[in-house]
Short mmCIF file of N, CA and C in Angstrom, two decimals:
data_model
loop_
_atom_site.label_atom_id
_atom_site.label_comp_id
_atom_site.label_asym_id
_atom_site.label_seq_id
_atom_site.Cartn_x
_atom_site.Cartn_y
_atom_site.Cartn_z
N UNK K 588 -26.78 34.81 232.67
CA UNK K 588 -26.52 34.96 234.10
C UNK K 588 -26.69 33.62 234.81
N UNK K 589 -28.08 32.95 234.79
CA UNK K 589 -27.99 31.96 234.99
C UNK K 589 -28.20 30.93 234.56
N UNK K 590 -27.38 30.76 232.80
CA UNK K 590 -27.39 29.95 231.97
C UNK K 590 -27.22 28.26 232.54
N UNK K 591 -27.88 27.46 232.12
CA UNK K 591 -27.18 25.95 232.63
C UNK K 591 -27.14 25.71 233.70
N UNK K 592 -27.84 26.81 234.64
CA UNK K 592 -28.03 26.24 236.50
C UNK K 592 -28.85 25.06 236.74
N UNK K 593 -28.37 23.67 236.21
CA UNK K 593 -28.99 22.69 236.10
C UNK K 593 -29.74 22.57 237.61
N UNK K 594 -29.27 22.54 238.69
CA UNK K 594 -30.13 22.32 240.10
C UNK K 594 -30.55 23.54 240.66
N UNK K 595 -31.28 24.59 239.72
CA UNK K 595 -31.92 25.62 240.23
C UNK K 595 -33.11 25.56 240.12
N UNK K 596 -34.14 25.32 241.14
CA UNK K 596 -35.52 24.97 241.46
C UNK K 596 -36.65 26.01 241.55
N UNK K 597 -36.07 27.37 242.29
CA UNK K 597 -37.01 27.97 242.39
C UNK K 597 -36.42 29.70 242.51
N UNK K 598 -37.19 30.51 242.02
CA UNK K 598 -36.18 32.08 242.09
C UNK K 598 -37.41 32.71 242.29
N UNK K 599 -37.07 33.83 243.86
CA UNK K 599 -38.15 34.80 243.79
C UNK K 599 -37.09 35.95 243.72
N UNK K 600 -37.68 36.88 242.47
CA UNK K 600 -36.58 38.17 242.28
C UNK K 600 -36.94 39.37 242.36
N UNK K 601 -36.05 40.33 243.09
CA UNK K 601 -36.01 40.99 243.83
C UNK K 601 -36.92 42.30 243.25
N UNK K 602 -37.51 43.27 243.76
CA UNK K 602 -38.45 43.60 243.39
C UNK K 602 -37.70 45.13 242.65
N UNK K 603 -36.31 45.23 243.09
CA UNK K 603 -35.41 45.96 241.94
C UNK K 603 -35.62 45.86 240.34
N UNK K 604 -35.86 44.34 240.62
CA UNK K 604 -35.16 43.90 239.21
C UNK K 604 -35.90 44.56 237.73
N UNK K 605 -35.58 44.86 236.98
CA UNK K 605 -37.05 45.71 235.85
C UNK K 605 -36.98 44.80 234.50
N UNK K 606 -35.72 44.02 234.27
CA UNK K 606 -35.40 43.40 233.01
C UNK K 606 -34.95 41.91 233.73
N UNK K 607 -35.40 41.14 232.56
CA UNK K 607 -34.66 39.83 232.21
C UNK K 607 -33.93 39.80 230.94
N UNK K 608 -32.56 40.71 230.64
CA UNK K 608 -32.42 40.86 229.39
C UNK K 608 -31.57 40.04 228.97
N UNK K 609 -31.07 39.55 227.55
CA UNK K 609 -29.98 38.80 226.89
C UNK K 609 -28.75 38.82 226.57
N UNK K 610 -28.13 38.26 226.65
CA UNK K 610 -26.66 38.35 226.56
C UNK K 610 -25.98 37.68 225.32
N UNK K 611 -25.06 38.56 224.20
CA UNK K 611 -24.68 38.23 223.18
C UNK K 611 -23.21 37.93 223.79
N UNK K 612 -22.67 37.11 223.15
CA UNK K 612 -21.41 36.56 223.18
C UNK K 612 -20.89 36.47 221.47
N UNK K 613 -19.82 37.05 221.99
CA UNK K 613 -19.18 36.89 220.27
C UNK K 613 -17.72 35.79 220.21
N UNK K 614 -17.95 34.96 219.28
CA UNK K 614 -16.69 34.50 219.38
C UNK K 614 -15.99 35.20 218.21
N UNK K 615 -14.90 34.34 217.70
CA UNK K 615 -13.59 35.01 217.37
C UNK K 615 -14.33 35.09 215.68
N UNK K 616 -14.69 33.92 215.27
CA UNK K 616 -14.72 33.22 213.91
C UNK K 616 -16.29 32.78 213.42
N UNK K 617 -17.37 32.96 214.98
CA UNK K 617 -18.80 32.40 215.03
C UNK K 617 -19.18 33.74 215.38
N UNK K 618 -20.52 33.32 214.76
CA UNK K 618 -21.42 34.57 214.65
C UNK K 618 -22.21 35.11 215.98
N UNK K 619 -22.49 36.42 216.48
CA UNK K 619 -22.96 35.89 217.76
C UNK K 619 -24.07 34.92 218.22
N UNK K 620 -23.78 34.83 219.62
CA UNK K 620 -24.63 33.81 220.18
C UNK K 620 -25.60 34.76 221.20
N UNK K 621 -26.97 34.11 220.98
CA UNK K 621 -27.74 34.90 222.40
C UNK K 621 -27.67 33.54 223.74
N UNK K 622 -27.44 34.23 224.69
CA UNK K 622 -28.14 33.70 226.22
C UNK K 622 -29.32 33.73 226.69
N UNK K 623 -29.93 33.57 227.29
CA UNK K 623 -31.41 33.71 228.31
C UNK K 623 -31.08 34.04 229.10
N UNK K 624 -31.39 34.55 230.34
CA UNK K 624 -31.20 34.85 231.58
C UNK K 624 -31.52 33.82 232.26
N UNK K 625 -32.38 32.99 232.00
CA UNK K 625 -32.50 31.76 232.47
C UNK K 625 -32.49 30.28 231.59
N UNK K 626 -32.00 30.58 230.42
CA UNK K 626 -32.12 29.72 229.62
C UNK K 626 -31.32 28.25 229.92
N UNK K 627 -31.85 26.98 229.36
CA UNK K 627 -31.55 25.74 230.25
C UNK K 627 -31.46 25.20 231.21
N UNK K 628 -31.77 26.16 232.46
CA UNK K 628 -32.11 25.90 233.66
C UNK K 628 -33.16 24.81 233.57
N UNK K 629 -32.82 23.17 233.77
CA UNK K 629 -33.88 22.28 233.41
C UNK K 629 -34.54 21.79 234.81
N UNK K 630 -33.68 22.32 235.90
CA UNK K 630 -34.67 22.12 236.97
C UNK K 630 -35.69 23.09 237.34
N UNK K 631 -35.44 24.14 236.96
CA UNK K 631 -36.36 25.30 237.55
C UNK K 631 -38.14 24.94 237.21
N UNK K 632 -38.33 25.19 238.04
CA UNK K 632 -39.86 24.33 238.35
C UNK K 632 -40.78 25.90 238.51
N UNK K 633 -40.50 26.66 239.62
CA UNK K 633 -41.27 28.25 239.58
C UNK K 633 -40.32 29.20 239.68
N UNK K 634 -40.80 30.52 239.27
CA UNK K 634 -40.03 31.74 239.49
C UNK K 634 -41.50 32.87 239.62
N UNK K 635 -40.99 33.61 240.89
CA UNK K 635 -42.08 34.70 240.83
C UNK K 635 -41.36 35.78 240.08
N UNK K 636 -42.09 36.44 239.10
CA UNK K 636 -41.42 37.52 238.59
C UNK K 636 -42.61 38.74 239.03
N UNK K 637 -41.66 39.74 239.73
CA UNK K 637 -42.22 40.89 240.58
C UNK K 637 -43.27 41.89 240.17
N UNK K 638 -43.95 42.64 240.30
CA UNK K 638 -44.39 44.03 239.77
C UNK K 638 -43.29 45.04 239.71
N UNK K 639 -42.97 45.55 238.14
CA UNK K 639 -41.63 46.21 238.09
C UNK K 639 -40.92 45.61 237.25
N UNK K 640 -41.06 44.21 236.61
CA UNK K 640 -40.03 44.18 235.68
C UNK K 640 -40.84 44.28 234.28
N UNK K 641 -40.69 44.71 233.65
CA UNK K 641 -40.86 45.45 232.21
C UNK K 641 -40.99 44.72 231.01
N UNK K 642 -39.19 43.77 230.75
CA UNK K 642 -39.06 43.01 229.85
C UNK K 642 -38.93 41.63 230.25
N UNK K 643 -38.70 41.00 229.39
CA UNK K 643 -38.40 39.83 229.42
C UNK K 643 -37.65 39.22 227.96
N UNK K 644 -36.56 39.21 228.17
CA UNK K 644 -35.51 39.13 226.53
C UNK K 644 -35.77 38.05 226.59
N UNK K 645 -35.20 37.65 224.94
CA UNK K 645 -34.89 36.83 224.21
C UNK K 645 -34.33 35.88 224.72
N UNK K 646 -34.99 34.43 224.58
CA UNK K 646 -34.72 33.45 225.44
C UNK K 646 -34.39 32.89 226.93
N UNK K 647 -35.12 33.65 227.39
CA UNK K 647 -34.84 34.06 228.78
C UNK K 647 -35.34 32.89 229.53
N UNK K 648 -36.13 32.50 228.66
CA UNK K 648 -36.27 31.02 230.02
C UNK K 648 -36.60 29.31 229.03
N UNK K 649 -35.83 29.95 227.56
CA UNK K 649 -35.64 28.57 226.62
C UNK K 649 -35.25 27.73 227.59
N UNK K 650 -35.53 26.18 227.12
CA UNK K 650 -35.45 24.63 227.87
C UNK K 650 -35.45 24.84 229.17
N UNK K 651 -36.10 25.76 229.77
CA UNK K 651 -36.57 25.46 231.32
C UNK K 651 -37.75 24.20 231.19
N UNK K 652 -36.89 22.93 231.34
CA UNK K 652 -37.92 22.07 230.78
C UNK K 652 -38.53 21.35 232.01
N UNK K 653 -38.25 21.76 233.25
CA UNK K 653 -39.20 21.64 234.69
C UNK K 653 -40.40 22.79 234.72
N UNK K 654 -40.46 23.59 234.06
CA UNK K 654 -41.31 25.16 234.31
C UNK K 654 -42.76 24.96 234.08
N UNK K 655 -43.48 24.74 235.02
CA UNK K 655 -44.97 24.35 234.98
C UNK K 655 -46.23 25.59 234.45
N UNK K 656 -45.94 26.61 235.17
CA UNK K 656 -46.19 27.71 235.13
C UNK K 656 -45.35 28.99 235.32
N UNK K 657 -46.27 30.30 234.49
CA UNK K 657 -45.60 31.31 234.18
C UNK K 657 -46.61 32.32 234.32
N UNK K 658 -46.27 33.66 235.35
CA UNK K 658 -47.48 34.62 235.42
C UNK K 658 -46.46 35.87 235.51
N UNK K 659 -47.06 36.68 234.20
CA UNK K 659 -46.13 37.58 233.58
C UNK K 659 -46.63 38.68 234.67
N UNK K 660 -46.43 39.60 235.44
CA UNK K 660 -46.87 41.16 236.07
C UNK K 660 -47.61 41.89 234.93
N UNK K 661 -48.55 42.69 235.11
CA UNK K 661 -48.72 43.61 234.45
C UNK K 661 -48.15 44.81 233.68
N UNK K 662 -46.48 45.34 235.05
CA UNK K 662 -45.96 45.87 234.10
C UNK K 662 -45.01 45.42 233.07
N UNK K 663 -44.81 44.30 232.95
CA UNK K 663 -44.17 43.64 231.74
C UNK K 663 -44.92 44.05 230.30
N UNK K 664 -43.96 44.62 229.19
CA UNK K 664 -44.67 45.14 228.25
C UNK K 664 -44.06 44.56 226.95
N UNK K 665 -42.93 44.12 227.40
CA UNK K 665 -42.11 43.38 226.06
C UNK K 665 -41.70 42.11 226.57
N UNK K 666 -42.26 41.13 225.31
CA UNK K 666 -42.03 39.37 225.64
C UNK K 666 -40.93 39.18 224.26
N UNK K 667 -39.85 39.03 224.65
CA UNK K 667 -38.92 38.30 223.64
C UNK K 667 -38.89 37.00 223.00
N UNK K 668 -38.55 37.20 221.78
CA UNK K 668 -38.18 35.83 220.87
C UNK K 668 -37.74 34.90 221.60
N UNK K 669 -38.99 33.90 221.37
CA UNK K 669 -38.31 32.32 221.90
C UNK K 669 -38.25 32.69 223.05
N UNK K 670 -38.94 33.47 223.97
CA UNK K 670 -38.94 33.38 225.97
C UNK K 670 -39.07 32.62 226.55
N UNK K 671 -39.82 31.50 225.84
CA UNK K 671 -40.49 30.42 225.90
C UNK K 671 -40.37 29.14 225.58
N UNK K 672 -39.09 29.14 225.10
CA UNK K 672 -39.08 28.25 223.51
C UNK K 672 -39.04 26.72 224.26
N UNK K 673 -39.38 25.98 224.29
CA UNK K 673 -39.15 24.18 224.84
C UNK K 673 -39.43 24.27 226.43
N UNK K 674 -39.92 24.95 226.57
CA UNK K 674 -40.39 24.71 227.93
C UNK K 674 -41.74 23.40 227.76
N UNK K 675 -40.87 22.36 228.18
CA UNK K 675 -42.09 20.80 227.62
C UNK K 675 -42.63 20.95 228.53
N UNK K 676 -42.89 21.46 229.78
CA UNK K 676 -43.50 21.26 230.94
C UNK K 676 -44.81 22.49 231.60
N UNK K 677 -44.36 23.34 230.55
CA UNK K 677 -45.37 25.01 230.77
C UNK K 677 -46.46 24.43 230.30
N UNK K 678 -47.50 24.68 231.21
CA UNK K 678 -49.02 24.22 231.61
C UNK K 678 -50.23 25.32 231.60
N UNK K 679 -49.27 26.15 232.18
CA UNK K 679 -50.07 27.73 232.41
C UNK K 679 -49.43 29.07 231.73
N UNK K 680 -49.89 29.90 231.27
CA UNK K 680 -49.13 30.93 230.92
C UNK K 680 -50.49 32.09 231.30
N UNK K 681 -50.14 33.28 232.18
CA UNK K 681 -50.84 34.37 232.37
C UNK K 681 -50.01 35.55 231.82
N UNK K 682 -50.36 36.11 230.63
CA UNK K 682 -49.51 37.16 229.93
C UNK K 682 -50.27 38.45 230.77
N UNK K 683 -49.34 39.39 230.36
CA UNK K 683 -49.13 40.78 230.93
C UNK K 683 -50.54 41.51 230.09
N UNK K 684 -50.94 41.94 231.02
CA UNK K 684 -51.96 42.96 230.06
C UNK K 684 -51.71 44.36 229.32
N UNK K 685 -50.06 44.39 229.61
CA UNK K 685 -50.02 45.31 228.50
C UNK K 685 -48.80 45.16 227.35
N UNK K 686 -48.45 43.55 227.25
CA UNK K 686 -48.02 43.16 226.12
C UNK K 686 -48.25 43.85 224.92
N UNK K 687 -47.49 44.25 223.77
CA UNK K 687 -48.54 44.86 222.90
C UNK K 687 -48.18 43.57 221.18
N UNK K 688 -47.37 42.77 221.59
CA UNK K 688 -47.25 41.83 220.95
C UNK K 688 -46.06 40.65 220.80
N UNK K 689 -46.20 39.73 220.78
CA UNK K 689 -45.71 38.09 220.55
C UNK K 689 -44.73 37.93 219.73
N UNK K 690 -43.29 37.89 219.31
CA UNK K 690 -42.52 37.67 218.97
C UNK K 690 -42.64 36.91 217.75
N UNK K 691 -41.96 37.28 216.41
CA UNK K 691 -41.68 36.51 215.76
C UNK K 691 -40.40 35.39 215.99
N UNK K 692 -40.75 34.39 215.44
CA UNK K 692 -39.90 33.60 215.49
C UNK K 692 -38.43 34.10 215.28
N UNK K 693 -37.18 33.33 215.55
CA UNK K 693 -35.46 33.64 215.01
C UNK K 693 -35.48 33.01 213.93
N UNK K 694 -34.72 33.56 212.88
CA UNK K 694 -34.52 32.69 212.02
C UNK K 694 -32.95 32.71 212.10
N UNK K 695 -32.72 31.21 211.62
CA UNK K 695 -31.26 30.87 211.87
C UNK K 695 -30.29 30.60 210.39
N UNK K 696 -29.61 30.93 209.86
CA UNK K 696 -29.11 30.44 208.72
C UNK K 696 -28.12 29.29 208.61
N UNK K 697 -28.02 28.19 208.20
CA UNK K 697 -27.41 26.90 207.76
C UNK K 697 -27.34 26.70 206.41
N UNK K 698 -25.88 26.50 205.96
CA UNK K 698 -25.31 26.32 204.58
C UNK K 698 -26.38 27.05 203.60
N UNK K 699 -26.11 28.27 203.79
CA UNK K 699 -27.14 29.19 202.97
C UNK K 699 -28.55 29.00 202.57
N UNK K 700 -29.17 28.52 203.71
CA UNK K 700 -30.87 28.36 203.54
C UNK K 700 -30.62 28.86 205.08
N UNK K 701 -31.90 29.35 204.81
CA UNK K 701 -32.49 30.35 205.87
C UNK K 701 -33.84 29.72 206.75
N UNK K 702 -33.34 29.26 208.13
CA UNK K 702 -34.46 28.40 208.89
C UNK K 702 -35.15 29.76 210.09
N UNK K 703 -36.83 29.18 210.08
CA UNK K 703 -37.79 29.80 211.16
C UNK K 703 -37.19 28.49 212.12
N UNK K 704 -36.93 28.71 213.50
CA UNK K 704 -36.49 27.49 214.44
C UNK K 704 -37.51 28.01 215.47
N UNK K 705 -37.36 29.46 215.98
CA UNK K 705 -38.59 29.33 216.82
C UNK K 705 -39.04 30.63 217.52
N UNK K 706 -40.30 30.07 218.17
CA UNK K 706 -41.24 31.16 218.48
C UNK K 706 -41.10 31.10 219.80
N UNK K 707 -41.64 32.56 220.34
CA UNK K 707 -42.03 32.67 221.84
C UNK K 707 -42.40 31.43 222.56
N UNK K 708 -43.56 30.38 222.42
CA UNK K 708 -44.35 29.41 222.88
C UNK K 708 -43.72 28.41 221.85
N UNK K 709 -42.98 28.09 221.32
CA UNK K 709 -42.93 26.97 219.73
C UNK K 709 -42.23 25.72 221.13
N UNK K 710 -42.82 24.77 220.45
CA UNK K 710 -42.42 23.16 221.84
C UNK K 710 -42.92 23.49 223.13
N UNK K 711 -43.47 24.52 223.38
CA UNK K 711 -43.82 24.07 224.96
C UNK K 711 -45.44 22.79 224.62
N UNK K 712 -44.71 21.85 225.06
CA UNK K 712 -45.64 20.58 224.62
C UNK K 712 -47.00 20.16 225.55
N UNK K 713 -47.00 21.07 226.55
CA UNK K 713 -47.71 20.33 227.73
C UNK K 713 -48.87 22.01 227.84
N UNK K 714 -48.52 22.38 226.66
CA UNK K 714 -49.56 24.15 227.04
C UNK K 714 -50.74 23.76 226.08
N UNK K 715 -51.96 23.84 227.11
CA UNK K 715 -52.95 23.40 226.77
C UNK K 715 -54.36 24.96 226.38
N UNK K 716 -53.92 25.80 226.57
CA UNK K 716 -54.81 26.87 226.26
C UNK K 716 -54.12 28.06 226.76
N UNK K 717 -54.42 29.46 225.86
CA UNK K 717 -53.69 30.79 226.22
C UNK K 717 -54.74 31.50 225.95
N UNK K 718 -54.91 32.90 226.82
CA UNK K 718 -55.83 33.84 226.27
C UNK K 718 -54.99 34.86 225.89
N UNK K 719 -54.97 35.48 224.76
CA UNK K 719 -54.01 36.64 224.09
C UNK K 719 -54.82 37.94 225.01
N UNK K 720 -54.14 38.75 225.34
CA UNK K 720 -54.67 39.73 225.81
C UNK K 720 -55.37 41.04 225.37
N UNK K 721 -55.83 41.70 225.92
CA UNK K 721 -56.70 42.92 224.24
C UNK K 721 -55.52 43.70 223.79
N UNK K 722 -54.63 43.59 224.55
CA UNK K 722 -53.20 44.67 224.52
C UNK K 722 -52.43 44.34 223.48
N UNK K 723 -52.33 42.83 222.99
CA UNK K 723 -51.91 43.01 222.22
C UNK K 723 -52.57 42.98 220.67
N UNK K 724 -51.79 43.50 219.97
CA UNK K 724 -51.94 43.86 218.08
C UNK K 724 -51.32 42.88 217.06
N UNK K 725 -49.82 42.28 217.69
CA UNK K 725 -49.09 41.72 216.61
C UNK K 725 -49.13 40.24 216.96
N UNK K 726 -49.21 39.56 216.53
CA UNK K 726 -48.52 37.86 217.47
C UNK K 726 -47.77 37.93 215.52
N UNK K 727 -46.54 37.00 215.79
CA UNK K 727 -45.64 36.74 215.13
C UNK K 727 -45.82 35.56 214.07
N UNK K 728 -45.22 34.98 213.59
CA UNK K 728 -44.60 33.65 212.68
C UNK K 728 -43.97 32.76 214.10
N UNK K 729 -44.75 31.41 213.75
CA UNK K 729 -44.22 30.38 214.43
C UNK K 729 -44.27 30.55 215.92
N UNK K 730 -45.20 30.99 216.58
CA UNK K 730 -45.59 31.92 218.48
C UNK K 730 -45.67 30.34 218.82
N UNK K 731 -46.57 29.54 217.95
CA UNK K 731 -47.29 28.48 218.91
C UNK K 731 -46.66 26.68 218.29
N UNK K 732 -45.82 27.24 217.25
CA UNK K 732 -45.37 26.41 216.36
C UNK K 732 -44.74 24.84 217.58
N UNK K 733 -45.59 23.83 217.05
CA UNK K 733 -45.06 22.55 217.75
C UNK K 733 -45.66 22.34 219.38
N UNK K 734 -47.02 23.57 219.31
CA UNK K 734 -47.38 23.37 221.02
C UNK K 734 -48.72 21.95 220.69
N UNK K 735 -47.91 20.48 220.83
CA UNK K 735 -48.77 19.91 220.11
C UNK K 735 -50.17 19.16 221.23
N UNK K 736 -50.14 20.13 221.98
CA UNK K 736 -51.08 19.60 223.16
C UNK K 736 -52.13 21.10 223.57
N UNK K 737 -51.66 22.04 222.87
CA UNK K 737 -52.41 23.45 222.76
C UNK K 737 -54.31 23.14 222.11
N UNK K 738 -55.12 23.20 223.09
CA UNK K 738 -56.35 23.06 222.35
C UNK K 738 -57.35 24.08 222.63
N UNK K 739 -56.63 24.89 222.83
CA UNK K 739 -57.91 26.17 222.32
C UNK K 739 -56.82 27.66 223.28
N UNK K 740 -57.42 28.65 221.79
CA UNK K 740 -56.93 29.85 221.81
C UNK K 740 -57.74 30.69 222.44
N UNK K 741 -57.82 32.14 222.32
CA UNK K 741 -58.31 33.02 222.49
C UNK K 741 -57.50 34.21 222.36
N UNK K 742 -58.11 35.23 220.94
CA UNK K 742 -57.34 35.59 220.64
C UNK K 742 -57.71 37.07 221.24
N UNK K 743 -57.04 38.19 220.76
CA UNK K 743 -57.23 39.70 220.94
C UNK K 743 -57.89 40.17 220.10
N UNK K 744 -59.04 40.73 220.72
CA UNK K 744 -60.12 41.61 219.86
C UNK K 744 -59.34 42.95 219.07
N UNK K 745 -58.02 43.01 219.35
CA UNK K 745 -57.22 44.25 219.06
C UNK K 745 -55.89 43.97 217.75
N UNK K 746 -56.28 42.47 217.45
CA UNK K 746 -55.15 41.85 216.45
C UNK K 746 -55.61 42.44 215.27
N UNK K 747 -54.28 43.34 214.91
CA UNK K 747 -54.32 43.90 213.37
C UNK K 747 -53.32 42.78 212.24
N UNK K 748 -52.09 42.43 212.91
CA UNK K 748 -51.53 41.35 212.27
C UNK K 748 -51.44 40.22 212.84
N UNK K 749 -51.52 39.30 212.04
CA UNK K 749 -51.26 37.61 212.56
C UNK K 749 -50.50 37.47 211.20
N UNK K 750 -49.21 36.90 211.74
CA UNK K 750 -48.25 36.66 210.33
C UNK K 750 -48.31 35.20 210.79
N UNK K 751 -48.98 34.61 209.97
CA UNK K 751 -48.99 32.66 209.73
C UNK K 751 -48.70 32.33 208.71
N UNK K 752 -48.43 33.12 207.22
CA UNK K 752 -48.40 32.83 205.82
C UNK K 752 -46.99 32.37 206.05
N UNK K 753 -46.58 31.12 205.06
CA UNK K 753 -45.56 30.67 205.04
C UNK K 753 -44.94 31.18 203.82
N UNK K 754 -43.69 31.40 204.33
CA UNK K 754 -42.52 32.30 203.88
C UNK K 754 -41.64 31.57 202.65
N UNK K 755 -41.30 31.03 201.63
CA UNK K 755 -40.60 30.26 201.39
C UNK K 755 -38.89 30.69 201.20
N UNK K 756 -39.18 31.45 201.07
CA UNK K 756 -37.54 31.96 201.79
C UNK K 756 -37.18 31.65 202.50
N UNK K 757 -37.84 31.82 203.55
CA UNK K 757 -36.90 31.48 205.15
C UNK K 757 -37.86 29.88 205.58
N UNK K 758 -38.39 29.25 204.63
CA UNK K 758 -38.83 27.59 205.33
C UNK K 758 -39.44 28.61 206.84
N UNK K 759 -40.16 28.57 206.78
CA UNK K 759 -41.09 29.29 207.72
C UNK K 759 -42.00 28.66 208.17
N UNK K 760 -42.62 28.77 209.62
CA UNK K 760 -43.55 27.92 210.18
C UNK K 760 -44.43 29.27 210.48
N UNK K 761 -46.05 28.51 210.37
CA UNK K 761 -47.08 29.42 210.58
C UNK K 761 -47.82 29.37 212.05
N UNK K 762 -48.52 30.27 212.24
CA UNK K 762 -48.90 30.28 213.29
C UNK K 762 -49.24 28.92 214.40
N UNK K 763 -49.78 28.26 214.10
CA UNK K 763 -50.75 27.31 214.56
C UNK K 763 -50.27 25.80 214.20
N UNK K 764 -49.04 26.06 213.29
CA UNK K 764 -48.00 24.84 212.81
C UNK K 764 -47.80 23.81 213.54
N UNK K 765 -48.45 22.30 213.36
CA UNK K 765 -47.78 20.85 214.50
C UNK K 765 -49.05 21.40 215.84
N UNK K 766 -49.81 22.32 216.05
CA UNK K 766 -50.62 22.27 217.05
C UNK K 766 -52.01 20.84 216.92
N UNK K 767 -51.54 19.75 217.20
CA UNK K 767 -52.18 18.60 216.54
C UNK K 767 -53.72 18.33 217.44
N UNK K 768 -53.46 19.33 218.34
CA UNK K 768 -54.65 19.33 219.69
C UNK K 768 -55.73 20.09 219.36
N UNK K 769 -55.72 21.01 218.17
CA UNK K 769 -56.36 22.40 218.73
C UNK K 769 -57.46 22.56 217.85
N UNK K 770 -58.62 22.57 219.00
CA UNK K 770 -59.97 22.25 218.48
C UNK K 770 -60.64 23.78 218.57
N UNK K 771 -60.44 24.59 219.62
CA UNK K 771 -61.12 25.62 219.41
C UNK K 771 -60.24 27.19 219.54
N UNK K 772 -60.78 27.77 218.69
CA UNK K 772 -59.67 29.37 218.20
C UNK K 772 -61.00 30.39 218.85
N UNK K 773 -61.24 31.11 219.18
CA UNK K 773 -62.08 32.30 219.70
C UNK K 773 -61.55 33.14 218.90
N UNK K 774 -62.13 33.97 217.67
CA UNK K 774 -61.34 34.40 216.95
C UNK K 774 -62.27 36.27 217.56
N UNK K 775 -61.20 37.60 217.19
CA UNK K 775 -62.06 38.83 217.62
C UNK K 775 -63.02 39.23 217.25
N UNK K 776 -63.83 39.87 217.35
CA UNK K 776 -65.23 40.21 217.25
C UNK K 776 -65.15 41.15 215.91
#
């Protein structure tokens, strides 16, 4: 929708709105492609997102590489693959408290090898600490992959899986992969 709105600075949305969802495009001969709803928007600096929106798809705010901060509503319950992905400038992130889990990474295929490219949080370079919420259970392969300024976690007393084991099939990145900052993990009780 508003793919590539290079001079879009700031969006407060409307309290209708319930989804930020994704958009596949098929070409004739290429495999599909996903959109963001806000994806590459490199000026966008803030967006209030309302009480009432739910989701938040798949790539929905990749290379928003002005985006300082991000404060998910409570009723947001689903965070999509790569929502996050290169945002170099995300500083803050306040997740939804009733997330119930973190996206695995996409994997992309090239001349028949199979690539992990990225996670919910993977490159946001300037994110310096997250608290996982108790809500969620799953965090994914590759969530934090390349956040190389990330120095301390906090995780969910409610995590049954953490998939970090590297895959060799799919060249897979693990949880905590290139995080070159990160001195302290709060791990659950």
């Amino acid at each position: 929708v508003f793919y590539y709105c290079d001079y879009l600075k700031s969006v407060t949305l409307s309290t209708n709105i319930t989804s930020l969802p994704t958009y596949v495009v098929t070409y004739d001969d290429d495999p599909d492609e996903l959109f963001g709803f806000f994806a590459n928007c490199s000026s966008l600096e803030s967006i209030v997102i309302p009480e009432g929106v739910t989701t938040i798809g798949d790539k929905a705010f990749e290379s928003c590489t002005s985006l300082k901060e991000i404060i998910l509503p409570n009723t947001v319950t689903n965070l999509g693959k790569a929502a996050f992905y290169s945002c170099s400038k995300l500083r803050s992130v306040t997740l939804s408290e009733n997330i119930t889990s973190l996206q695995s990474a996409y994997y992309v295929a090239y001349w028949d090898e199979v690539y992990c490219v990225y996670g919910c949080f993977s490159a946001c370079s300037s994110l310096e600490s997250i608290t996982i919420p108790n809500s969620v259970t799953k965090v994914g392969r590759g969530v934090f992959y390349g956040c190389n300024a990330l120095k301390s976690v906090q995780l969910s007393n409610n995590i049954t899986s953490l998939l970090s084991t590297y895959d060799s099939s799919y060249n897979d990145y693990g949880f905590f992969e290139n995080c070159s900052s990160l001195t302290s993990i709060t791990l659950p009780d």
